[in-house]
Amino acid sequence: MTARWPALAAAFLLSAGSASAQAPDPVAVTVTDKGCEPAALTVPAGKSVFKISNKSRRVLEWEILQGTMIVEERENIIPGFVQSLSATLQPGSYEMTCGLLSNPKGTLTVTAATAAAPGAPDPMALVGPLAAYKLYVMAEVEAFHGQTAAFVAAVKADRIAEAKALYPQARRHYERIEPVASLFNDLDKSMDVRADDFERKDADPGFIGFHRLEKGLWADNSTEGLGAHADRLLADATELKRRIADLTIPPAKMVGGAAGLIEEVAATKISGEEDRYSRTDLWDFHANVEGSRKIFDLLRPLVATRDPDLVARTETNFSRVETLLAKYRTGDGGFAPYDSLSDRDRNALKRPITVLAEDLSTLRGKLGLD
């Protein structure tokens, strides 16, 4: 990995170089059922704060894209609510997602900054953790590709019981590295899209990927018509593996991913909306926690020098969540169906997961990446 260190250091400088600059006034964006208002924005390079108002009828995520890459995103914006997103952007042309996948994307133009930002944190401090995390991501995407190939083969051979057993095993590798895997907007939408992202729900032809196959296997108990979807999923998994091999992971995405994985569980997955047909949600929860802990473990020495109390508190919170999840382990190494948990069980999970997410959300600031 030594050859990648200059690129990693450069990436850190790029993301942190303007982090301490004074942010301008918030930029207001309203998302309706038809798209973004305004549909075109211009901001100066450096840090911007966007205020996203959801005036549509569905929970949405708002993303800033550069090509197929997600630069920044704010997930789980409830109808009628406003959420903030801080983004440190380099000059260039970007796109904004605007609700339903069928809605037109907005445009975001970032103009050159008028003054240089104050000095950034030492870029070399994160090079070691970034290199180690890249190795972890590469191993997980390799396992993901192999498990997905086995899952697809079972679907195409009409081996329903085998496909059902392989489904959560393949997905857990994706869920561990979701902060990186979801950087590629086109692949993330193809592999992990939910029916709720379409106006026609699960009847929409754009509803493909893991969850479309999940519906066929569990809700329909049939593989009829799933062959093309299975082939597309494997092709996407192959492309993801190729892209990740060439990717220099943005430091802010790695650090922010520790919180992002847990925040998603607390905000939406805890409701059971992720694997609604198979009820394999606890597999995903556990994989998200594993991926988050891996990032935290790599960053622990850096964070400990700045805030040892945060490290101790976060360790305790991780242990609490892991102990709760262990209660639902089954003898075969899997997890109990999520619909076997009571409301009390789910609430018992939600509180420590939310507390853990809150602590992890401070990591970017602690390391000078906000």
mmCIF file with all atom_site columns, C-alpha atoms in Angstrom, residues 59 85 205 235 241 263:
data_model
loop_
_atom_site.group_PDB
_atom_site.id
_atom_site.type_symbol
_atom_site.label_atom_id
_atom_site.label_alt_id
_atom_site.label_comp_id
_atom_site.label_asym_id
_atom_site.label_entity_id
_atom_site.label_seq_id
_atom_site.pdbx_PDB_ins_code
_atom_site.Cartn_x
_atom_site.Cartn_y
_atom_site.Cartn_z
_atom_site.occupancy
_atom_site.B_iso_or_equiv
_atom_site.pdbx_formal_charge
_atom_site.auth_seq_id
_atom_site.auth_comp_id
_atom_site.auth_asym_id
_atom_site.auth_atom_id
_atom_site.pdbx_PDB_model_num
ATOM 1 C CA . VAL A 1 59  ? -39.019 10.278 3.293   1.00 0.00 ? 59  VAL A CA 1
ATOM 2 C CA . LEU A 1 85  ? -25.952 19.336 5.346   1.00 0.00 ? 85  LEU A CA 1
ATOM 3 C CA . PRO A 1 205 ? -39.678 -1.710 -13.672 1.00 0.00 ? 205 PRO A CA 1
ATOM 4 C CA . ALA A 1 235 ? -22.703 -7.606 -13.151 1.00 0.00 ? 235 ALA A CA 1
ATOM 5 C CA . LYS A 1 241 ? -15.231 -4.648 -7.225  1.00 0.00 ? 241 LYS A CA 1
ATOM 6 C CA . GLU A 1 263 ? -27.295 6.632  11.979  1.00 0.00 ? 263 GLU A CA 1
#
